[in-house]
mmCIF file with all atom_site columns, C-alpha atoms in Angstrom:
data_model
loop_
_atom_site.group_PDB
_atom_site.id
_atom_site.type_symbol
_atom_site.label_atom_id
_atom_site.label_alt_id
_atom_site.label_comp_id
_atom_site.label_asym_id
_atom_site.label_entity_id
_atom_site.label_seq_id
_atom_site.pdbx_PDB_ins_code
_atom_site.Cartn_x
_atom_site.Cartn_y
_atom_site.Cartn_z
_atom_site.occupancy
_atom_site.B_iso_or_equiv
_atom_site.pdbx_formal_charge
_atom_site.auth_seq_id
_atom_site.auth_comp_id
_atom_site.auth_asym_id
_atom_site.auth_atom_id
_atom_site.pdbx_PDB_model_num
ATOM 1   C CA . UNK A 1 1   ? 28.185  19.197  6.512   1.00 87.00 ? 1   UNK A CA 1
ATOM 2   C CA . UNK A 1 2   ? 26.773  17.324  3.517   1.00 91.00 ? 2   UNK A CA 1
ATOM 3   C CA . UNK A 1 3   ? 23.211  16.210  2.925   1.00 91.00 ? 3   UNK A CA 1
ATOM 4   C CA . UNK A 1 4   ? 22.792  12.853  1.212   1.00 90.00 ? 4   UNK A CA 1
ATOM 5   C CA . UNK A 1 5   ? 19.483  12.589  -0.593  1.00 91.00 ? 5   UNK A CA 1
ATOM 6   C CA . UNK A 1 6   ? 17.525  9.508   -1.627  1.00 88.00 ? 6   UNK A CA 1
ATOM 7   C CA . UNK A 1 7   ? 19.053  8.578   -4.985  1.00 88.00 ? 7   UNK A CA 1
ATOM 8   C CA . UNK A 1 8   ? 17.120  7.748   -8.124  1.00 86.00 ? 8   UNK A CA 1
ATOM 9   C CA . UNK A 1 9   ? 16.365  4.045   -7.757  1.00 80.00 ? 9   UNK A CA 1
ATOM 10  C CA . UNK A 1 10  ? 15.657  3.578   -11.458 1.00 78.00 ? 10  UNK A CA 1
ATOM 11  C CA . UNK A 1 11  ? 12.644  2.408   -13.461 1.00 74.00 ? 11  UNK A CA 1
ATOM 12  C CA . UNK A 1 12  ? 10.827  5.725   -12.950 1.00 77.00 ? 12  UNK A CA 1
ATOM 13  C CA . UNK A 1 13  ? 10.260  5.097   -9.238  1.00 79.00 ? 13  UNK A CA 1
ATOM 14  C CA . UNK A 1 14  ? 9.554   8.346   -7.413  1.00 85.00 ? 14  UNK A CA 1
ATOM 15  C CA . UNK A 1 15  ? 9.444   7.229   -3.764  1.00 87.00 ? 15  UNK A CA 1
ATOM 16  C CA . UNK A 1 16  ? 10.491  4.525   -1.338  1.00 88.00 ? 16  UNK A CA 1
ATOM 17  C CA . UNK A 1 17  ? 9.445   3.368   2.137   1.00 90.00 ? 17  UNK A CA 1
ATOM 18  C CA . UNK A 1 18  ? 12.081  3.165   4.877   1.00 90.00 ? 18  UNK A CA 1
ATOM 19  C CA . UNK A 1 19  ? 12.195  -0.476  6.003   1.00 91.00 ? 19  UNK A CA 1
ATOM 20  C CA . UNK A 1 20  ? 15.171  -0.412  8.410   1.00 91.00 ? 20  UNK A CA 1
ATOM 21  C CA . UNK A 1 21  ? 17.948  1.920   9.492   1.00 91.00 ? 21  UNK A CA 1
ATOM 22  C CA . UNK A 1 22  ? 21.325  0.180   9.851   1.00 90.00 ? 22  UNK A CA 1
ATOM 23  C CA . UNK A 1 23  ? 22.933  3.190   11.577  1.00 90.00 ? 23  UNK A CA 1
ATOM 24  C CA . UNK A 1 24  ? 22.049  5.861   14.143  1.00 90.00 ? 24  UNK A CA 1
ATOM 25  C CA . UNK A 1 25  ? 22.754  9.582   14.456  1.00 90.00 ? 25  UNK A CA 1
ATOM 26  C CA . UNK A 1 26  ? 26.269  10.060  15.825  1.00 90.00 ? 26  UNK A CA 1
ATOM 27  C CA . UNK A 1 27  ? 27.652  6.889   14.200  1.00 91.00 ? 27  UNK A CA 1
ATOM 28  C CA . UNK A 1 28  ? 30.826  7.030   12.134  1.00 92.00 ? 28  UNK A CA 1
ATOM 29  C CA . UNK A 1 29  ? 30.479  5.360   8.748   1.00 91.00 ? 29  UNK A CA 1
ATOM 30  C CA . UNK A 1 30  ? 32.777  4.432   5.887   1.00 90.00 ? 30  UNK A CA 1
ATOM 31  C CA . UNK A 1 31  ? 32.034  4.698   2.179   1.00 86.00 ? 31  UNK A CA 1
ATOM 32  C CA . UNK A 1 32  ? 29.663  2.004   0.937   1.00 87.00 ? 32  UNK A CA 1
ATOM 33  C CA . UNK A 1 33  ? 28.571  0.996   4.463   1.00 89.00 ? 33  UNK A CA 1
ATOM 34  C CA . UNK A 1 34  ? 24.827  0.196   4.431   1.00 89.00 ? 34  UNK A CA 1
ATOM 35  C CA . UNK A 1 35  ? 22.832  3.123   5.856   1.00 91.00 ? 35  UNK A CA 1
ATOM 36  C CA . UNK A 1 36  ? 19.210  2.189   5.280   1.00 92.00 ? 36  UNK A CA 1
ATOM 37  C CA . UNK A 1 37  ? 17.022  -0.375  3.537   1.00 90.00 ? 37  UNK A CA 1
ATOM 38  C CA . UNK A 1 38  ? 14.149  1.050   1.523   1.00 90.00 ? 38  UNK A CA 1
ATOM 39  C CA . UNK A 1 39  ? 11.314  -0.713  -0.256  1.00 87.00 ? 39  UNK A CA 1
ATOM 40  C CA . UNK A 1 40  ? 9.995   0.364   -3.618  1.00 83.00 ? 40  UNK A CA 1
ATOM 41  C CA . UNK A 1 41  ? 7.154   -1.186  -5.538  1.00 79.00 ? 41  UNK A CA 1
ATOM 42  C CA . UNK A 1 42  ? 9.768   -3.410  -7.176  1.00 76.00 ? 42  UNK A CA 1
ATOM 43  C CA . UNK A 1 43  ? 12.269  -4.474  -4.470  1.00 83.00 ? 43  UNK A CA 1
ATOM 44  C CA . UNK A 1 44  ? 13.957  -3.836  -1.146  1.00 85.00 ? 44  UNK A CA 1
ATOM 45  C CA . UNK A 1 45  ? 17.159  -1.874  -1.778  1.00 86.00 ? 45  UNK A CA 1
ATOM 46  C CA . UNK A 1 46  ? 20.043  -1.202  0.597   1.00 88.00 ? 46  UNK A CA 1
ATOM 47  C CA . UNK A 1 47  ? 21.370  2.361   0.298   1.00 90.00 ? 47  UNK A CA 1
ATOM 48  C CA . UNK A 1 48  ? 25.109  2.681   1.111   1.00 90.00 ? 48  UNK A CA 1
ATOM 49  C CA . UNK A 1 49  ? 26.967  5.687   2.519   1.00 89.00 ? 49  UNK A CA 1
ATOM 50  C CA . UNK A 1 50  ? 28.342  7.834   -0.313  1.00 90.00 ? 50  UNK A CA 1
ATOM 51  C CA . UNK A 1 51  ? 31.241  9.178   1.789   1.00 89.00 ? 51  UNK A CA 1
ATOM 52  C CA . UNK A 1 52  ? 32.984  8.425   5.061   1.00 92.00 ? 52  UNK A CA 1
ATOM 53  C CA . UNK A 1 53  ? 32.013  10.606  8.003   1.00 92.00 ? 53  UNK A CA 1
ATOM 54  C CA . UNK A 1 54  ? 29.840  11.029  11.082  1.00 94.00 ? 54  UNK A CA 1
ATOM 55  C CA . UNK A 1 55  ? 26.059  10.989  10.811  1.00 92.00 ? 55  UNK A CA 1
ATOM 56  C CA . UNK A 1 56  ? 24.495  14.126  12.229  1.00 93.00 ? 56  UNK A CA 1
ATOM 57  C CA . UNK A 1 57  ? 20.819  13.441  11.466  1.00 92.00 ? 57  UNK A CA 1
ATOM 58  C CA . UNK A 1 58  ? 18.636  10.751  9.943   1.00 92.00 ? 58  UNK A CA 1
ATOM 59  C CA . UNK A 1 59  ? 15.654  12.029  7.971   1.00 91.00 ? 59  UNK A CA 1
ATOM 60  C CA . UNK A 1 60  ? 12.664  9.736   8.317   1.00 89.00 ? 60  UNK A CA 1
ATOM 61  C CA . UNK A 1 61  ? 11.606  6.832   10.497  1.00 90.00 ? 61  UNK A CA 1
ATOM 62  C CA . UNK A 1 62  ? 10.838  3.221   9.675   1.00 90.00 ? 62  UNK A CA 1
ATOM 63  C CA . UNK A 1 63  ? 7.576   3.194   7.734   1.00 89.00 ? 63  UNK A CA 1
ATOM 64  C CA . UNK A 1 64  ? 7.982   6.712   6.325   1.00 90.00 ? 64  UNK A CA 1
ATOM 65  C CA . UNK A 1 65  ? 7.643   7.102   2.559   1.00 89.00 ? 65  UNK A CA 1
ATOM 66  C CA . UNK A 1 66  ? 10.164  9.548   1.126   1.00 90.00 ? 66  UNK A CA 1
ATOM 67  C CA . UNK A 1 67  ? 10.524  10.979  -2.356  1.00 89.00 ? 67  UNK A CA 1
ATOM 68  C CA . UNK A 1 68  ? 13.555  10.590  -4.598  1.00 87.00 ? 68  UNK A CA 1
ATOM 69  C CA . UNK A 1 69  ? 15.779  13.616  -3.963  1.00 90.00 ? 69  UNK A CA 1
ATOM 70  C CA . UNK A 1 70  ? 14.482  14.170  -0.409  1.00 91.00 ? 70  UNK A CA 1
ATOM 71  C CA . UNK A 1 71  ? 17.114  14.396  2.381   1.00 92.00 ? 71  UNK A CA 1
ATOM 72  C CA . UNK A 1 72  ? 18.087  10.997  3.774   1.00 92.00 ? 72  UNK A CA 1
ATOM 73  C CA . UNK A 1 73  ? 20.988  11.792  6.137   1.00 93.00 ? 73  UNK A CA 1
ATOM 74  C CA . UNK A 1 74  ? 23.146  14.749  7.135   1.00 93.00 ? 74  UNK A CA 1
ATOM 75  C CA . UNK A 1 75  ? 26.850  13.897  7.483   1.00 93.00 ? 75  UNK A CA 1
ATOM 76  C CA . UNK A 1 76  ? 29.967  15.662  8.693   1.00 92.00 ? 76  UNK A CA 1
ATOM 77  C CA . UNK A 1 77  ? 32.954  14.820  6.544   1.00 85.00 ? 77  UNK A CA 1
ATOM 78  C CA . UNK A 1 78  ? 36.592  15.886  6.793   1.00 69.00 ? 78  UNK A CA 1
ATOM 79  C CA . UNK A 1 79  ? 36.975  19.330  5.230   1.00 55.00 ? 79  UNK A CA 1
ATOM 80  C CA . UNK A 1 80  ? 33.476  19.177  3.768   1.00 47.00 ? 80  UNK A CA 1
ATOM 81  C CA . UNK A 1 81  ? 31.671  22.192  2.502   1.00 46.00 ? 81  UNK A CA 1
ATOM 82  C CA . UNK A 1 82  ? 27.930  22.515  2.353   1.00 43.00 ? 82  UNK A CA 1
ATOM 83  C CA . UNK A 1 83  ? 26.400  20.372  -0.355  1.00 45.00 ? 83  UNK A CA 1
ATOM 84  C CA . UNK A 1 84  ? 23.593  22.066  -2.213  1.00 43.00 ? 84  UNK A CA 1
ATOM 85  C CA . UNK A 1 85  ? 21.822  18.743  -2.343  1.00 46.00 ? 85  UNK A CA 1
ATOM 86  C CA . UNK A 1 86  ? 22.810  17.063  -5.561  1.00 46.00 ? 86  UNK A CA 1
ATOM 87  C CA . UNK A 1 87  ? 21.243  13.672  -5.914  1.00 50.00 ? 87  UNK A CA 1
ATOM 88  C CA . UNK A 1 88  ? 24.080  11.231  -5.389  1.00 53.00 ? 88  UNK A CA 1
ATOM 89  C CA . UNK A 1 89  ? 24.311  8.033   -7.360  1.00 52.00 ? 89  UNK A CA 1
ATOM 90  C CA . UNK A 1 90  ? 21.987  6.204   -9.649  1.00 51.00 ? 90  UNK A CA 1
ATOM 91  C CA . UNK A 1 91  ? 21.554  2.546   -10.263 1.00 52.00 ? 91  UNK A CA 1
ATOM 92  C CA . UNK A 1 92  ? 22.584  1.417   -13.729 1.00 54.00 ? 92  UNK A CA 1
ATOM 93  C CA . UNK A 1 93  ? 19.887  -0.160  -15.823 1.00 55.00 ? 93  UNK A CA 1
ATOM 94  C CA . UNK A 1 94  ? 20.082  -3.927  -15.783 1.00 55.00 ? 94  UNK A CA 1
ATOM 95  C CA . UNK A 1 95  ? 20.968  -5.461  -19.118 1.00 54.00 ? 95  UNK A CA 1
ATOM 96  C CA . UNK A 1 96  ? 18.140  -7.475  -20.640 1.00 53.00 ? 96  UNK A CA 1
ATOM 97  C CA . UNK A 1 97  ? 18.242  -11.144 -19.778 1.00 48.00 ? 97  UNK A CA 1
ATOM 98  C CA . UNK A 1 98  ? 18.984  -13.407 -22.728 1.00 48.00 ? 98  UNK A CA 1
ATOM 99  C CA . UNK A 1 99  ? 18.057  -16.599 -20.930 1.00 46.00 ? 99  UNK A CA 1
ATOM 100 C CA . UNK A 1 100 ? 14.551  -17.964 -20.655 1.00 42.00 ? 100 UNK A CA 1
ATOM 101 C CA . UNK A 1 101 ? 13.419  -20.246 -17.859 1.00 44.00 ? 101 UNK A CA 1
ATOM 102 C CA . UNK A 1 102 ? 13.326  -23.912 -18.852 1.00 42.00 ? 102 UNK A CA 1
ATOM 103 C CA . UNK A 1 103 ? 9.809   -24.328 -17.461 1.00 39.00 ? 103 UNK A CA 1
ATOM 104 C CA . UNK A 1 104 ? 6.863   -22.032 -17.142 1.00 41.00 ? 104 UNK A CA 1
ATOM 105 C CA . UNK A 1 105 ? 6.685   -20.300 -13.761 1.00 43.00 ? 105 UNK A CA 1
ATOM 106 C CA . UNK A 1 106 ? 3.938   -21.447 -11.469 1.00 44.00 ? 106 UNK A CA 1
ATOM 107 C CA . UNK A 1 107 ? 3.203   -22.469 -7.904  1.00 47.00 ? 107 UNK A CA 1
ATOM 108 C CA . UNK A 1 108 ? 5.928   -24.526 -6.309  1.00 48.00 ? 108 UNK A CA 1
ATOM 109 C CA . UNK A 1 109 ? 5.868   -26.706 -3.261  1.00 52.00 ? 109 UNK A CA 1
ATOM 110 C CA . UNK A 1 110 ? 7.755   -25.869 -0.117  1.00 53.00 ? 110 UNK A CA 1
ATOM 111 C CA . UNK A 1 111 ? 9.302   -28.289 2.335   1.00 56.00 ? 111 UNK A CA 1
ATOM 112 C CA . UNK A 1 112 ? 9.506   -27.694 6.077   1.00 58.00 ? 112 UNK A CA 1
ATOM 113 C CA . UNK A 1 113 ? 13.185  -26.725 5.870   1.00 61.00 ? 113 UNK A CA 1
ATOM 114 C CA . UNK A 1 114 ? 12.696  -24.244 3.005   1.00 68.00 ? 114 UNK A CA 1
ATOM 115 C CA . UNK A 1 115 ? 12.491  -20.612 4.172   1.00 78.00 ? 115 UNK A CA 1
ATOM 116 C CA . UNK A 1 116 ? 9.414   -18.563 3.306   1.00 80.00 ? 116 UNK A CA 1
ATOM 117 C CA . UNK A 1 117 ? 10.094  -16.210 0.387   1.00 84.00 ? 117 UNK A CA 1
ATOM 118 C CA . UNK A 1 118 ? 8.036   -13.019 0.732   1.00 83.00 ? 118 UNK A CA 1
ATOM 119 C CA . UNK A 1 119 ? 8.740   -9.292  0.508   1.00 83.00 ? 119 UNK A CA 1
ATOM 120 C CA . UNK A 1 120 ? 8.405   -7.110  3.611   1.00 84.00 ? 120 UNK A CA 1
ATOM 121 C CA . UNK A 1 121 ? 5.151   -5.644  2.258   1.00 85.00 ? 121 UNK A CA 1
ATOM 122 C CA . UNK A 1 122 ? 3.698   -9.133  1.765   1.00 86.00 ? 122 UNK A CA 1
ATOM 123 C CA . UNK A 1 123 ? 4.807   -10.162 5.283   1.00 88.00 ? 123 UNK A CA 1
ATOM 124 C CA . UNK A 1 124 ? 3.179   -7.040  6.759   1.00 89.00 ? 124 UNK A CA 1
ATOM 125 C CA . UNK A 1 125 ? -0.087  -7.671  4.863   1.00 89.00 ? 125 UNK A CA 1
ATOM 126 C CA . UNK A 1 126 ? -0.124  -11.318 5.991   1.00 89.00 ? 126 UNK A CA 1
ATOM 127 C CA . UNK A 1 127 ? 0.268   -10.167 9.590   1.00 89.00 ? 127 UNK A CA 1
ATOM 128 C CA . UNK A 1 128 ? -2.575  -7.638  9.176   1.00 88.00 ? 128 UNK A CA 1
ATOM 129 C CA . UNK A 1 129 ? -4.854  -10.357 7.758   1.00 88.00 ? 129 UNK A CA 1
ATOM 130 C CA . UNK A 1 130 ? -3.699  -13.030 10.256  1.00 88.00 ? 130 UNK A CA 1
ATOM 131 C CA . UNK A 1 131 ? -2.471  -15.321 7.475   1.00 87.00 ? 131 UNK A CA 1
ATOM 132 C CA . UNK A 1 132 ? 0.366   -17.723 8.350   1.00 88.00 ? 132 UNK A CA 1
ATOM 133 C CA . UNK A 1 133 ? 2.900   -17.474 5.518   1.00 87.00 ? 133 UNK A CA 1
ATOM 134 C CA . UNK A 1 134 ? 4.341   -20.919 6.228   1.00 86.00 ? 134 UNK A CA 1
ATOM 135 C CA . UNK A 1 135 ? 1.000   -22.479 5.235   1.00 86.00 ? 135 UNK A CA 1
ATOM 136 C CA . UNK A 1 136 ? 0.971   -20.912 1.756   1.00 86.00 ? 136 UNK A CA 1
ATOM 137 C CA . UNK A 1 137 ? 2.457   -22.066 -1.526  1.00 84.00 ? 137 UNK A CA 1
ATOM 138 C CA . UNK A 1 138 ? 3.809   -19.065 -3.413  1.00 84.00 ? 138 UNK A CA 1
ATOM 139 C CA . UNK A 1 139 ? 2.864   -18.381 -7.020  1.00 82.00 ? 139 UNK A CA 1
ATOM 140 C CA . UNK A 1 140 ? 5.750   -15.994 -7.663  1.00 81.00 ? 140 UNK A CA 1
ATOM 141 C CA . UNK A 1 141 ? 9.229   -16.582 -9.048  1.00 79.00 ? 141 UNK A CA 1
ATOM 142 C CA . UNK A 1 142 ? 11.063  -19.409 -7.245  1.00 77.00 ? 142 UNK A CA 1
ATOM 143 C CA . UNK A 1 143 ? 7.984   -19.991 -5.088  1.00 82.00 ? 143 UNK A CA 1
ATOM 144 C CA . UNK A 1 144 ? 7.865   -16.472 -3.636  1.00 85.00 ? 144 UNK A CA 1
ATOM 145 C CA . UNK A 1 145 ? 4.625   -15.646 -1.848  1.00 87.00 ? 145 UNK A CA 1
ATOM 146 C CA . UNK A 1 146 ? 2.905   -12.751 -3.579  1.00 87.00 ? 146 UNK A CA 1
ATOM 147 C CA . UNK A 1 147 ? 0.357   -10.238 -2.247  1.00 87.00 ? 147 UNK A CA 1
ATOM 148 C CA . UNK A 1 148 ? -2.394  -12.018 -4.223  1.00 87.00 ? 148 UNK A CA 1
ATOM 149 C CA . UNK A 1 149 ? -1.531  -15.328 -2.493  1.00 88.00 ? 149 UNK A CA 1
ATOM 150 C CA . UNK A 1 150 ? -1.991  -13.722 0.944   1.00 88.00 ? 150 UNK A CA 1
ATOM 151 C CA . UNK A 1 151 ? -5.231  -11.965 0.018   1.00 87.00 ? 151 UNK A CA 1
ATOM 152 C CA . UNK A 1 152 ? -6.681  -15.140 -1.542  1.00 87.00 ? 152 UNK A CA 1
ATOM 153 C CA . UNK A 1 153 ? -5.826  -17.104 1.619   1.00 86.00 ? 153 UNK A CA 1
ATOM 154 C CA . UNK A 1 154 ? -7.536  -14.428 3.742   1.00 84.00 ? 154 UNK A CA 1
ATOM 155 C CA . UNK A 1 155 ? -10.661 -14.547 1.515   1.00 84.00 ? 155 UNK A CA 1
ATOM 156 C CA . UNK A 1 156 ? -10.743 -18.355 1.652   1.00 81.00 ? 156 UNK A CA 1
ATOM 157 C CA . UNK A 1 157 ? -10.487 -18.279 5.452   1.00 75.00 ? 157 UNK A CA 1
ATOM 158 C CA . UNK A 1 158 ? -13.276 -15.686 5.716   1.00 66.00 ? 158 UNK A CA 1
ATOM 159 C CA . UNK A 1 159 ? -15.604 -17.719 3.471   1.00 60.00 ? 159 UNK A CA 1
ATOM 160 C CA . UNK A 1 160 ? -14.788 -20.936 5.374   1.00 60.00 ? 160 UNK A CA 1
ATOM 161 C CA . UNK A 1 161 ? -15.653 -19.146 8.624   1.00 58.00 ? 161 UNK A CA 1
ATOM 162 C CA . UNK A 1 162 ? -19.077 -18.159 7.214   1.00 59.00 ? 162 UNK A CA 1
ATOM 163 C CA . UNK A 1 163 ? -18.238 -14.554 6.355   1.00 57.00 ? 163 UNK A CA 1
ATOM 164 C CA . UNK A 1 164 ? -18.999 -13.320 2.872   1.00 57.00 ? 164 UNK A CA 1
ATOM 165 C CA . UNK A 1 165 ? -16.658 -10.662 1.471   1.00 56.00 ? 165 UNK A CA 1
ATOM 166 C CA . UNK A 1 166 ? -18.302 -7.372  0.555   1.00 58.00 ? 166 UNK A CA 1
ATOM 167 C CA . UNK A 1 167 ? -18.834 -6.980  -3.162  1.00 58.00 ? 167 UNK A CA 1
ATOM 168 C CA . UNK A 1 168 ? -18.061 -3.722  -4.914  1.00 59.00 ? 168 UNK A CA 1
ATOM 169 C CA . UNK A 1 169 ? -16.198 -2.186  -1.994  1.00 54.00 ? 169 UNK A CA 1
#
């Protein structure tokens, strides 16, 4: 049996939140089949299976935050010996971009047929604050709705409803 651990996701990130499992214990997987999606402070990343085999155990549930190097799954592989837990795989550093955007980034307009662009964390925060994402104009890249957009909309709604936000809290 081999233990696959959360790989180094780059950029000095030390942990990630499990967003969705794409497999279950007992499933047979092939190399590079998506196992789990995790969210870091930078992006949602899909972690693929490092080897073919049968999943024995999944470590962590949706919403759990796990550290880099912590067990992610236990797998049975053909003729496998126990793995002492080496961290498998790293993401190569992205080469620096040589192109600059033609225009300065800023809020963009959205049409009714354009999908809402927001990370899972932003979507969750909008739900907690009862903010409808489809009513917002994102200030992020390509019109993505950012956490600040959601929180500003929630503050504006609270003030419009006669509630004053607490200062200094």
